[in-house]
PDB file of C-alpha atoms in Angstrom:
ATOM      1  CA  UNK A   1      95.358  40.926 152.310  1.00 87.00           C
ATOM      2  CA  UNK A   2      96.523  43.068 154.612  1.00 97.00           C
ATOM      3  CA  UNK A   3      99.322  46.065 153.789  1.00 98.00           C
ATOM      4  CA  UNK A   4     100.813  48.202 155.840  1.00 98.00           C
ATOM      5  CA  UNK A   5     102.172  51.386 153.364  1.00 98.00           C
ATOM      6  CA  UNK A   6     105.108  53.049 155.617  1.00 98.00           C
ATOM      7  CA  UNK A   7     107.750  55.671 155.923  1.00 98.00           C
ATOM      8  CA  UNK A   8     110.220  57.079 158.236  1.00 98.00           C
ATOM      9  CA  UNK A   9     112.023  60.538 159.036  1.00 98.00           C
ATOM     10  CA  UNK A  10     115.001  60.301 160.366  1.00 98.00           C
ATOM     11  CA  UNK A  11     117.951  62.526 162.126  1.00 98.00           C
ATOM     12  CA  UNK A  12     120.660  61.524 159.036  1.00 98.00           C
ATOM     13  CA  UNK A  13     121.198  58.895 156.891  1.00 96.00           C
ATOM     14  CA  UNK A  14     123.158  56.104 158.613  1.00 97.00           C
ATOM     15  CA  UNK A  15     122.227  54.550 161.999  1.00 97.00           C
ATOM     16  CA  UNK A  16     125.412  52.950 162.537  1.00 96.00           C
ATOM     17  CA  UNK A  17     126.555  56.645 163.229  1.00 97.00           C
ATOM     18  CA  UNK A  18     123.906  57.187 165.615  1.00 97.00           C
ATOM     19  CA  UNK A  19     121.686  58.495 163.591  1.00 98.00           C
ATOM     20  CA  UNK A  20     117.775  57.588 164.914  1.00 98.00           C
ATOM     21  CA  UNK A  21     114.135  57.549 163.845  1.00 98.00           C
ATOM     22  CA  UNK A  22     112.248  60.941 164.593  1.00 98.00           C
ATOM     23  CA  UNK A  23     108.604  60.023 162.922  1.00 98.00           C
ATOM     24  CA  UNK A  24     106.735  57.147 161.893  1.00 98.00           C
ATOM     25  CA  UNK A  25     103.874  56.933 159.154  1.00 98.00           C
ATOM     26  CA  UNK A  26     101.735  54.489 158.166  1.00 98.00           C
ATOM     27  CA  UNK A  27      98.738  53.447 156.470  1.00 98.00           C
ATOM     28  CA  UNK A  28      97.115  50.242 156.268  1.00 98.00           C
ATOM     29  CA  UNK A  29      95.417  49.111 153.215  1.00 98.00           C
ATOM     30  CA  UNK A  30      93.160  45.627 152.958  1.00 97.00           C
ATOM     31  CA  UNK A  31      92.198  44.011 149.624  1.00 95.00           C
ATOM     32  CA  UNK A  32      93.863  47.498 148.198  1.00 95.00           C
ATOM     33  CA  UNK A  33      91.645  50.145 149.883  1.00 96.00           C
ATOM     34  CA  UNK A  34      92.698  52.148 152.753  1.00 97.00           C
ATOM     35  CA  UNK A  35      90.738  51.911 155.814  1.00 97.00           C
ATOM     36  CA  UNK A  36      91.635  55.237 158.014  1.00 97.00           C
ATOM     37  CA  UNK A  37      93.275  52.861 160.881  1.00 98.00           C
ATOM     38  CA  UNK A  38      96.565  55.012 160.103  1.00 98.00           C
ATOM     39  CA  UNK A  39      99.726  55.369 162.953  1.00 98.00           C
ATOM     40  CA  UNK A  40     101.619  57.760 163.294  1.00 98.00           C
ATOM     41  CA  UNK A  41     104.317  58.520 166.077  1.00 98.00           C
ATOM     42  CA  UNK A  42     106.742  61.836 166.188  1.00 98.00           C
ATOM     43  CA  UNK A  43     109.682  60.294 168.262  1.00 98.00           C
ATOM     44  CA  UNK A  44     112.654  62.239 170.266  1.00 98.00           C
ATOM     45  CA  UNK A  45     115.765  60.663 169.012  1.00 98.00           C
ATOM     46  CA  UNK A  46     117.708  61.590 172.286  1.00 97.00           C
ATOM     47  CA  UNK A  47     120.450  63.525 169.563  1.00 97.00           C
ATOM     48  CA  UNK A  48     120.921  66.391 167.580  1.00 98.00           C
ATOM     49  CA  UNK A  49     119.305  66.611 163.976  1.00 98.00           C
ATOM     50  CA  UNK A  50     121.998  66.551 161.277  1.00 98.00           C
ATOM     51  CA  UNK A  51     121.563  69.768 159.137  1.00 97.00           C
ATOM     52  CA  UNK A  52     121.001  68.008 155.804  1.00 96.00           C
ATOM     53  CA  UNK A  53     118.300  65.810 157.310  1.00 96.00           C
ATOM     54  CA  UNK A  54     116.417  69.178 158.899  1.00 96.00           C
ATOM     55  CA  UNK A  55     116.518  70.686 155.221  1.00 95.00           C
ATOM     56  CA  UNK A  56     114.795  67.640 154.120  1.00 94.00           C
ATOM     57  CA  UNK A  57     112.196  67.026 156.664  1.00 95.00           C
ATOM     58  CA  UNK A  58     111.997  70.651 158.735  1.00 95.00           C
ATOM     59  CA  UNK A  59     111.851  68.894 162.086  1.00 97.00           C
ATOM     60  CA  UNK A  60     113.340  70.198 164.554  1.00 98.00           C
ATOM     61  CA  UNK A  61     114.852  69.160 168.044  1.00 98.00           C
ATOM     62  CA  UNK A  62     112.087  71.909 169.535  1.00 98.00           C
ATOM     63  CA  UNK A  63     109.275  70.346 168.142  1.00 98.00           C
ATOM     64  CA  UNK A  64     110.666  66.948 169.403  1.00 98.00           C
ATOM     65  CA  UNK A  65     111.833  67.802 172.979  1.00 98.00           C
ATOM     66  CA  UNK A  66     108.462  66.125 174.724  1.00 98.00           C
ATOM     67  CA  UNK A  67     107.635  63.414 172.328  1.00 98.00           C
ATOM     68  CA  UNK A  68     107.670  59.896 173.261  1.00 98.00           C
ATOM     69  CA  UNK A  69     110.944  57.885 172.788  1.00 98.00           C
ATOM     70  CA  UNK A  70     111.118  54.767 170.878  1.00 98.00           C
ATOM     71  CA  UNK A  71     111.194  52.129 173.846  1.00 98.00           C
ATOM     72  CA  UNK A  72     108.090  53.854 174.424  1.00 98.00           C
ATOM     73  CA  UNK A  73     105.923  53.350 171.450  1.00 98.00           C
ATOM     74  CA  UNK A  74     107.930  49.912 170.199  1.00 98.00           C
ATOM     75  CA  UNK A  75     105.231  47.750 171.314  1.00 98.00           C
ATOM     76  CA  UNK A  76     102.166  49.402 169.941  1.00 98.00           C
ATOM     77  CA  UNK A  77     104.208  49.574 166.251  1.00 98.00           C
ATOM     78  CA  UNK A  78     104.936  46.141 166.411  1.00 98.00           C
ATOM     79  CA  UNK A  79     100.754  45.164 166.968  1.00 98.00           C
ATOM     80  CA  UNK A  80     100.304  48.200 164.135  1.00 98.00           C
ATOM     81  CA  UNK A  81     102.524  46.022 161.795  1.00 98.00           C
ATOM     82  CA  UNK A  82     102.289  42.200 162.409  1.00 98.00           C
ATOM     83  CA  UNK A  83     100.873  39.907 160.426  1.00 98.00           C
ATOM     84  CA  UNK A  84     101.089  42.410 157.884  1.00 98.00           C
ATOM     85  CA  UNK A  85     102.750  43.322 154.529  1.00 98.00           C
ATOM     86  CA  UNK A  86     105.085  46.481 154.530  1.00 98.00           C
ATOM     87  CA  UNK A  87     104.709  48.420 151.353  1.00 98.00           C
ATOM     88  CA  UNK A  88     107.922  50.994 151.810  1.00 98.00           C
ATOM     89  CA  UNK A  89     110.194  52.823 149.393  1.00 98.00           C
ATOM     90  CA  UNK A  90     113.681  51.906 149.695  1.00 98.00           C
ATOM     91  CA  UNK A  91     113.010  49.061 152.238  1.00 98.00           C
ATOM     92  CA  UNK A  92     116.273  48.522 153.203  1.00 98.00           C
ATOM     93  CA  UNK A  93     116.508  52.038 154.475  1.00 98.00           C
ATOM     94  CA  UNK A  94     113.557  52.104 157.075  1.00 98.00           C
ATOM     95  CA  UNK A  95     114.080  48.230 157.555  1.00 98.00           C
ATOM     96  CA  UNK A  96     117.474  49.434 158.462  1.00 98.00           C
ATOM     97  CA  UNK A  97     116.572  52.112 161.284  1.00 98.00           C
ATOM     98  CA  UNK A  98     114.119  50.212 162.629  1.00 98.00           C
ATOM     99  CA  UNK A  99     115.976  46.923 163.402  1.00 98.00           C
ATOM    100  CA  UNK A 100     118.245  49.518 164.749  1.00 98.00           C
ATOM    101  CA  UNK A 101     116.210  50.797 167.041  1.00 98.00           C
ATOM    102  CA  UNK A 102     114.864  47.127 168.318  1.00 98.00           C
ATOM    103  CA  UNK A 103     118.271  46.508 168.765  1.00 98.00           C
ATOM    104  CA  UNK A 104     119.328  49.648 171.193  1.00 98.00           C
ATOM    105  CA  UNK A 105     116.198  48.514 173.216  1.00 97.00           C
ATOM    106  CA  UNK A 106     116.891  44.961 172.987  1.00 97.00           C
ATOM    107  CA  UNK A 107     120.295  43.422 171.597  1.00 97.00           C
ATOM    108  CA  UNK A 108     118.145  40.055 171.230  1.00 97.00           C
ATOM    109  CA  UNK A 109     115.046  41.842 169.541  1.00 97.00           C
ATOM    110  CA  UNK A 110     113.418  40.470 166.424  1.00 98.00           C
ATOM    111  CA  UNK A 111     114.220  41.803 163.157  1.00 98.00           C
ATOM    112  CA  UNK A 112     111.209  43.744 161.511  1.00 98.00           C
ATOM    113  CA  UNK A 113     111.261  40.467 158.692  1.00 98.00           C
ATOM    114  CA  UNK A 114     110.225  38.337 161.879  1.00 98.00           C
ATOM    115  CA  UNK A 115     106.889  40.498 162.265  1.00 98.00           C
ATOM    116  CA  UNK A 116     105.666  41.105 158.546  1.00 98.00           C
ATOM    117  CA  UNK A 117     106.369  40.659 155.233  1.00 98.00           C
ATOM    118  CA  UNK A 118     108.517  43.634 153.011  1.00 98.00           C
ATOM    119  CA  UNK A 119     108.119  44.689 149.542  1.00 98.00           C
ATOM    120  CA  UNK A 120     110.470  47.411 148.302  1.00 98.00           C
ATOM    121  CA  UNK A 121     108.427  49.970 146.148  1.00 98.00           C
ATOM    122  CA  UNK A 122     111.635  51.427 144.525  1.00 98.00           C
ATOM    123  CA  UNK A 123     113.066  47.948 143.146  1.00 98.00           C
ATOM    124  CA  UNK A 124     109.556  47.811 141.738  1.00 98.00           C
ATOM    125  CA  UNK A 125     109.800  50.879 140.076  1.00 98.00           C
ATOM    126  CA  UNK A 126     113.543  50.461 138.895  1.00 98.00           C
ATOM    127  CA  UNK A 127     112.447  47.001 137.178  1.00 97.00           C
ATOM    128  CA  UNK A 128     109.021  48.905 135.873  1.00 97.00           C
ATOM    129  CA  UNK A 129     110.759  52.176 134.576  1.00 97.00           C
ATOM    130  CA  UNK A 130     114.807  51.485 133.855  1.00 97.00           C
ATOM    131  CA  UNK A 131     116.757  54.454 133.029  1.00 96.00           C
ATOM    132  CA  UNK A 132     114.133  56.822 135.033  1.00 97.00           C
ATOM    133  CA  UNK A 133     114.054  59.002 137.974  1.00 97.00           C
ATOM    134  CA  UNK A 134     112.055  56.492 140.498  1.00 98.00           C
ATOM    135  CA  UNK A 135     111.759  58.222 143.345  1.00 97.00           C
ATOM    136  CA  UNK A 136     108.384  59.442 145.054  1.00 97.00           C
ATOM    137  CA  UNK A 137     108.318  62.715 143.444  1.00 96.00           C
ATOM    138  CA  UNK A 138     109.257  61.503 139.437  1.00 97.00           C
ATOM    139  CA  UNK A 139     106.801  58.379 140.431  1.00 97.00           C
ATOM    140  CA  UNK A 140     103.634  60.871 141.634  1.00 96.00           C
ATOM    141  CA  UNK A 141     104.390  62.879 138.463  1.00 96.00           C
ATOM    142  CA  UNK A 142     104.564  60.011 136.063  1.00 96.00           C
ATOM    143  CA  UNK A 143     101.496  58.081 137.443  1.00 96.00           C
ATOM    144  CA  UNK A 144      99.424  62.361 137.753  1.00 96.00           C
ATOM    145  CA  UNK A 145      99.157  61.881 141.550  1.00 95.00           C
ATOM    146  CA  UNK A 146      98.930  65.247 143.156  1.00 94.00           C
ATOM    147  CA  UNK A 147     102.269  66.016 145.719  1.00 89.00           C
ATOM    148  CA  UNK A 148     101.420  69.250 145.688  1.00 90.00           C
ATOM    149  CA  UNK A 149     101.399  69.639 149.434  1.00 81.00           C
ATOM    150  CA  UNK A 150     104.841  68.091 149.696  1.00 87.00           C
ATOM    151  CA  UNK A 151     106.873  70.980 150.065  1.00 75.00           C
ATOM    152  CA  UNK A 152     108.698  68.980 152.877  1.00 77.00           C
ATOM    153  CA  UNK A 153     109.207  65.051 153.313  1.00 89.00           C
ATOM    154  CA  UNK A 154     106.627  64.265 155.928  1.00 92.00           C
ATOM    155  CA  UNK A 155     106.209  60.027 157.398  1.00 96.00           C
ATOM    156  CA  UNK A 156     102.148  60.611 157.085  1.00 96.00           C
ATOM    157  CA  UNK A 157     102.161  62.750 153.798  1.00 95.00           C
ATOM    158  CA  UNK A 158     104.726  60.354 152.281  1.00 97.00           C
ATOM    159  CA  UNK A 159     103.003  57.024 153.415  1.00 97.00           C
ATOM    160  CA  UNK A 160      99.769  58.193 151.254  1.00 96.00           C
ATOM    161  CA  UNK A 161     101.464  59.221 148.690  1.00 97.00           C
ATOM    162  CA  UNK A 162     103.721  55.880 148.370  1.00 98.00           C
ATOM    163  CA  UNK A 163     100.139  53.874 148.805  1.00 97.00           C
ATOM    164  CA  UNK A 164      98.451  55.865 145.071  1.00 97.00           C
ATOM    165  CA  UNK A 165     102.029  54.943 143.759  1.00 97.00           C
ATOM    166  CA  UNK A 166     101.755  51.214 144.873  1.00 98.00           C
ATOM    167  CA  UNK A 167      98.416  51.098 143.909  1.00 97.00           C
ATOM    168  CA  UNK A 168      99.113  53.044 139.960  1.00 97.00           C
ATOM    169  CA  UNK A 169     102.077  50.548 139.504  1.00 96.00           C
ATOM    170  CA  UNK A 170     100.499  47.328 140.366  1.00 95.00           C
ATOM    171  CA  UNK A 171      97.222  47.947 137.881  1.00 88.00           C
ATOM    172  CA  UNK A 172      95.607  50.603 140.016  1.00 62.00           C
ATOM    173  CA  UNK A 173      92.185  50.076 142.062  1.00 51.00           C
ATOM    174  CA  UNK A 174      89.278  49.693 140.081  1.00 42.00           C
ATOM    175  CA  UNK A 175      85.553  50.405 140.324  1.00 38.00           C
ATOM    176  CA  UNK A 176      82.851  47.586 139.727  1.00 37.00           C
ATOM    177  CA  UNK A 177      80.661  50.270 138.533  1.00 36.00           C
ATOM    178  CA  UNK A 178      80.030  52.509 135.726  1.00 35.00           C
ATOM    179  CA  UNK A 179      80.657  56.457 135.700  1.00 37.00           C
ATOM    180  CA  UNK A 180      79.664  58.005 138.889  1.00 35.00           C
ATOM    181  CA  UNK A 181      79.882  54.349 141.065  1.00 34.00           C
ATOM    182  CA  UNK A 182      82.073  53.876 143.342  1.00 33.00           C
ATOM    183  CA  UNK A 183      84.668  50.981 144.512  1.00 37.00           C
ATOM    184  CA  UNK A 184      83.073  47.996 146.750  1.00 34.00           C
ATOM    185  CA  UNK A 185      83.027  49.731 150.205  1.00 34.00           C
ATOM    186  CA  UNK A 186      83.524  53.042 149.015  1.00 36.00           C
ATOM    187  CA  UNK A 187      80.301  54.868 148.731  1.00 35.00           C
ATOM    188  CA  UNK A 188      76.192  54.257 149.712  1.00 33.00           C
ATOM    189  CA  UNK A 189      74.952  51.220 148.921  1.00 33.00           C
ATOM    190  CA  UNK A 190      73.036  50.981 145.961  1.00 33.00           C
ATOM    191  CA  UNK A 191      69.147  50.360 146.633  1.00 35.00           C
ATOM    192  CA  UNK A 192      66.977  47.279 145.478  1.00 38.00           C
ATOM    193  CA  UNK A 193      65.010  47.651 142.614  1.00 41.00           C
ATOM    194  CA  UNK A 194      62.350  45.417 141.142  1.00 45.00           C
ATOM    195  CA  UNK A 195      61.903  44.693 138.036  1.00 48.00           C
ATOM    196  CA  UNK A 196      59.173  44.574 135.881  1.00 54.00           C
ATOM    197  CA  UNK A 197      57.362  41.124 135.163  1.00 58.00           C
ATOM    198  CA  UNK A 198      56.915  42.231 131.930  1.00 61.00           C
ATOM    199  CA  UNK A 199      60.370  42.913 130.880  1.00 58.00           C
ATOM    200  CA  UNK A 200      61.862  40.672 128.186  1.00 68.00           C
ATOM    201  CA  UNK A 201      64.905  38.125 128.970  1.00 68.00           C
ATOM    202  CA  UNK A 202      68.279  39.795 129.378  1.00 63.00           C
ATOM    203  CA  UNK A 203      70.544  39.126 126.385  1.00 72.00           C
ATOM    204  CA  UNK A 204      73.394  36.706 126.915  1.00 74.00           C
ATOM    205  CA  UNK A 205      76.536  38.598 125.522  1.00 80.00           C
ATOM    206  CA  UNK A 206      79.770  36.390 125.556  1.00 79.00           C
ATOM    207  CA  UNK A 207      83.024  37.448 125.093  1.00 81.00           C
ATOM    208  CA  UNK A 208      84.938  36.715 121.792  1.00 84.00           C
ATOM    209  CA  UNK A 209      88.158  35.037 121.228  1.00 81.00           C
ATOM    210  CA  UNK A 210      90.033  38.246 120.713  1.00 78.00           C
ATOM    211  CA  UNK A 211      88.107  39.888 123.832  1.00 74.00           C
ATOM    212  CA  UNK A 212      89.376  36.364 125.764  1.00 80.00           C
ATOM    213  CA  UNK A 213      93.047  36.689 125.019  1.00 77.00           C
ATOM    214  CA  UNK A 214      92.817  40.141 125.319  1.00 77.00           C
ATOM    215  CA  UNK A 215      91.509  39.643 128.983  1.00 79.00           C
ATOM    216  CA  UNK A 216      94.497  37.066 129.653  1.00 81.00           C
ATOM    217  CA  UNK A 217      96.773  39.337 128.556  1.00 76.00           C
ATOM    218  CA  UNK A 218      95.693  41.710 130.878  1.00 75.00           C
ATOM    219  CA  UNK A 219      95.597  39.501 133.825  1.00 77.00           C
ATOM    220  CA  UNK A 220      99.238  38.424 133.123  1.00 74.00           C
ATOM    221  CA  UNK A 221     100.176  42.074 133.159  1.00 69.00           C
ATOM    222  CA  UNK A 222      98.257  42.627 136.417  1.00 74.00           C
ATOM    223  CA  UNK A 223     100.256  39.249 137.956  1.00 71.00           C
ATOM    224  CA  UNK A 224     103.804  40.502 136.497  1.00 70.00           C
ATOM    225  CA  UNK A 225     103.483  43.831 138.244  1.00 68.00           C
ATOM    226  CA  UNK A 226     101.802  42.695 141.357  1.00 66.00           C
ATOM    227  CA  UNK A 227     104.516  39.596 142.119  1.00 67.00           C
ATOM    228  CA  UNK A 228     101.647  36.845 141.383  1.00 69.00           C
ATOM    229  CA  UNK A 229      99.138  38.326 143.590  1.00 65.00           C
ATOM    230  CA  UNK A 230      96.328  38.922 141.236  1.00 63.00           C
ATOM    231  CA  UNK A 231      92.991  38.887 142.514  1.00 61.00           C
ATOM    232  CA  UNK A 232      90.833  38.123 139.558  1.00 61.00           C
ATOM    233  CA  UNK A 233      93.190  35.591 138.428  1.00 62.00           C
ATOM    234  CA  UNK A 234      90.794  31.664 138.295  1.00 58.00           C
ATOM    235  CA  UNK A 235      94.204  29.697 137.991  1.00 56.00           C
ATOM    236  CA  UNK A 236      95.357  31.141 140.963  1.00 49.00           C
TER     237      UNK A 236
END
């Protein structure tokens, strides 16, 4: 399963004003671990900044001046993210500037929906946590991720971020091993041992009823919050 966790910065809030996509961040994430093959694109929008978007982000038309525009980084996104699964907050806002820009390049283009699937983080956490602040700062607080560094909204920054989020809300990523072992892919491998000739039978420990349901429960849980896509799930 492939996931592609994403964010934009932008030069305001609307694009049918004119508004226009100054970075792109994203990491990608496969069978829930994140594998370092990141993008990430600072973009010059061809306009000015809008002074409430610069107090947000900090990026500035200066910094932007010899970036690459959109038309020319378009086709490498579109490899970066098809075939994929886009894990963003507020979807329909960064689903929204992108189209946008396909469309200024190309009034036939694609939509981003024709490229990869789109699951909205922040309808997640309004179903999960009703009534609650759910956005990435009252979600990194609430799930004791560290945003410490976030003094600013930054694509990158906000794209990890949104992925220990995704990951805390839809039953976290878990270790096969005991203290001190790491995740499947994560650390050294562990070294063969032999064991003794002489060492008795292992013991044959089953589960109980209670420990069963318990389990079940569990998994449902896991399914609920993931949208059916639980791995350890036999029925499936």
């Amino acid at each position: 399963m492939r996931q592609i966790i994403l964010d934009t910065e932008t030069t305001g809030l609307k694009p049918e004003e004119g508004n226009r996509i100054i970075e792109i961040g994203a990491v990608e994430m496969i069978d829930r671990r994140l594998t370092g093959n990141n993008f990430h694109q600072y973009i010059n929008p061809e306009r000015k900044i809008e002074k409430g978007a610069l107090d947000v982000h900090g990026i500035t038309n200066e910094f932007l001046a010899d970036k690459p525009l959109f038309a020319d980084i378009m086709e490498k996104f579109i490899a970066y993210i098809t075939d994929s699964e886009l894990i963003i907050h507020n979807a329909p806002f960064d689903v929204g500037f992108l189209n946008h820009e396909f469309k200024l390049i190309d009034p036939k283009a694609k939509p981003v929906s024709k490229y990869a699937k789109v699951f909205d983080t922040l309808a997640l956490a309004r179903k999960k946590y009703p009534g609650k602040k759910n956005n990435l700062d009252a979600l990194c607080k609430r799930h004791g991720i560290d945003n410490s560094k976030r003094n600013l909204h930054g694509a990158l920054l906000d794209s990890h971020l949104l992925a220990d989020v995704y990951l805390a809300m839809t039953g976290g990523q878990m270790s096969m091993f005991g203290d001190g072992g790491t995740a499947a892919g994560q650390g050294p491998e562990l070294a063969a041992q032999q064991l003794s000739s002489d060492r008795p039978p292992l013991p044959i420990i089953r589960a109980t009823e209670p420990e069963e349901k318990e389990h079940l429960a569990s998994l449902a849980t896991i399914k609920k919050a993931s949208d059916d896509k639980c791995l350890w799930d036999d029925n499936d």
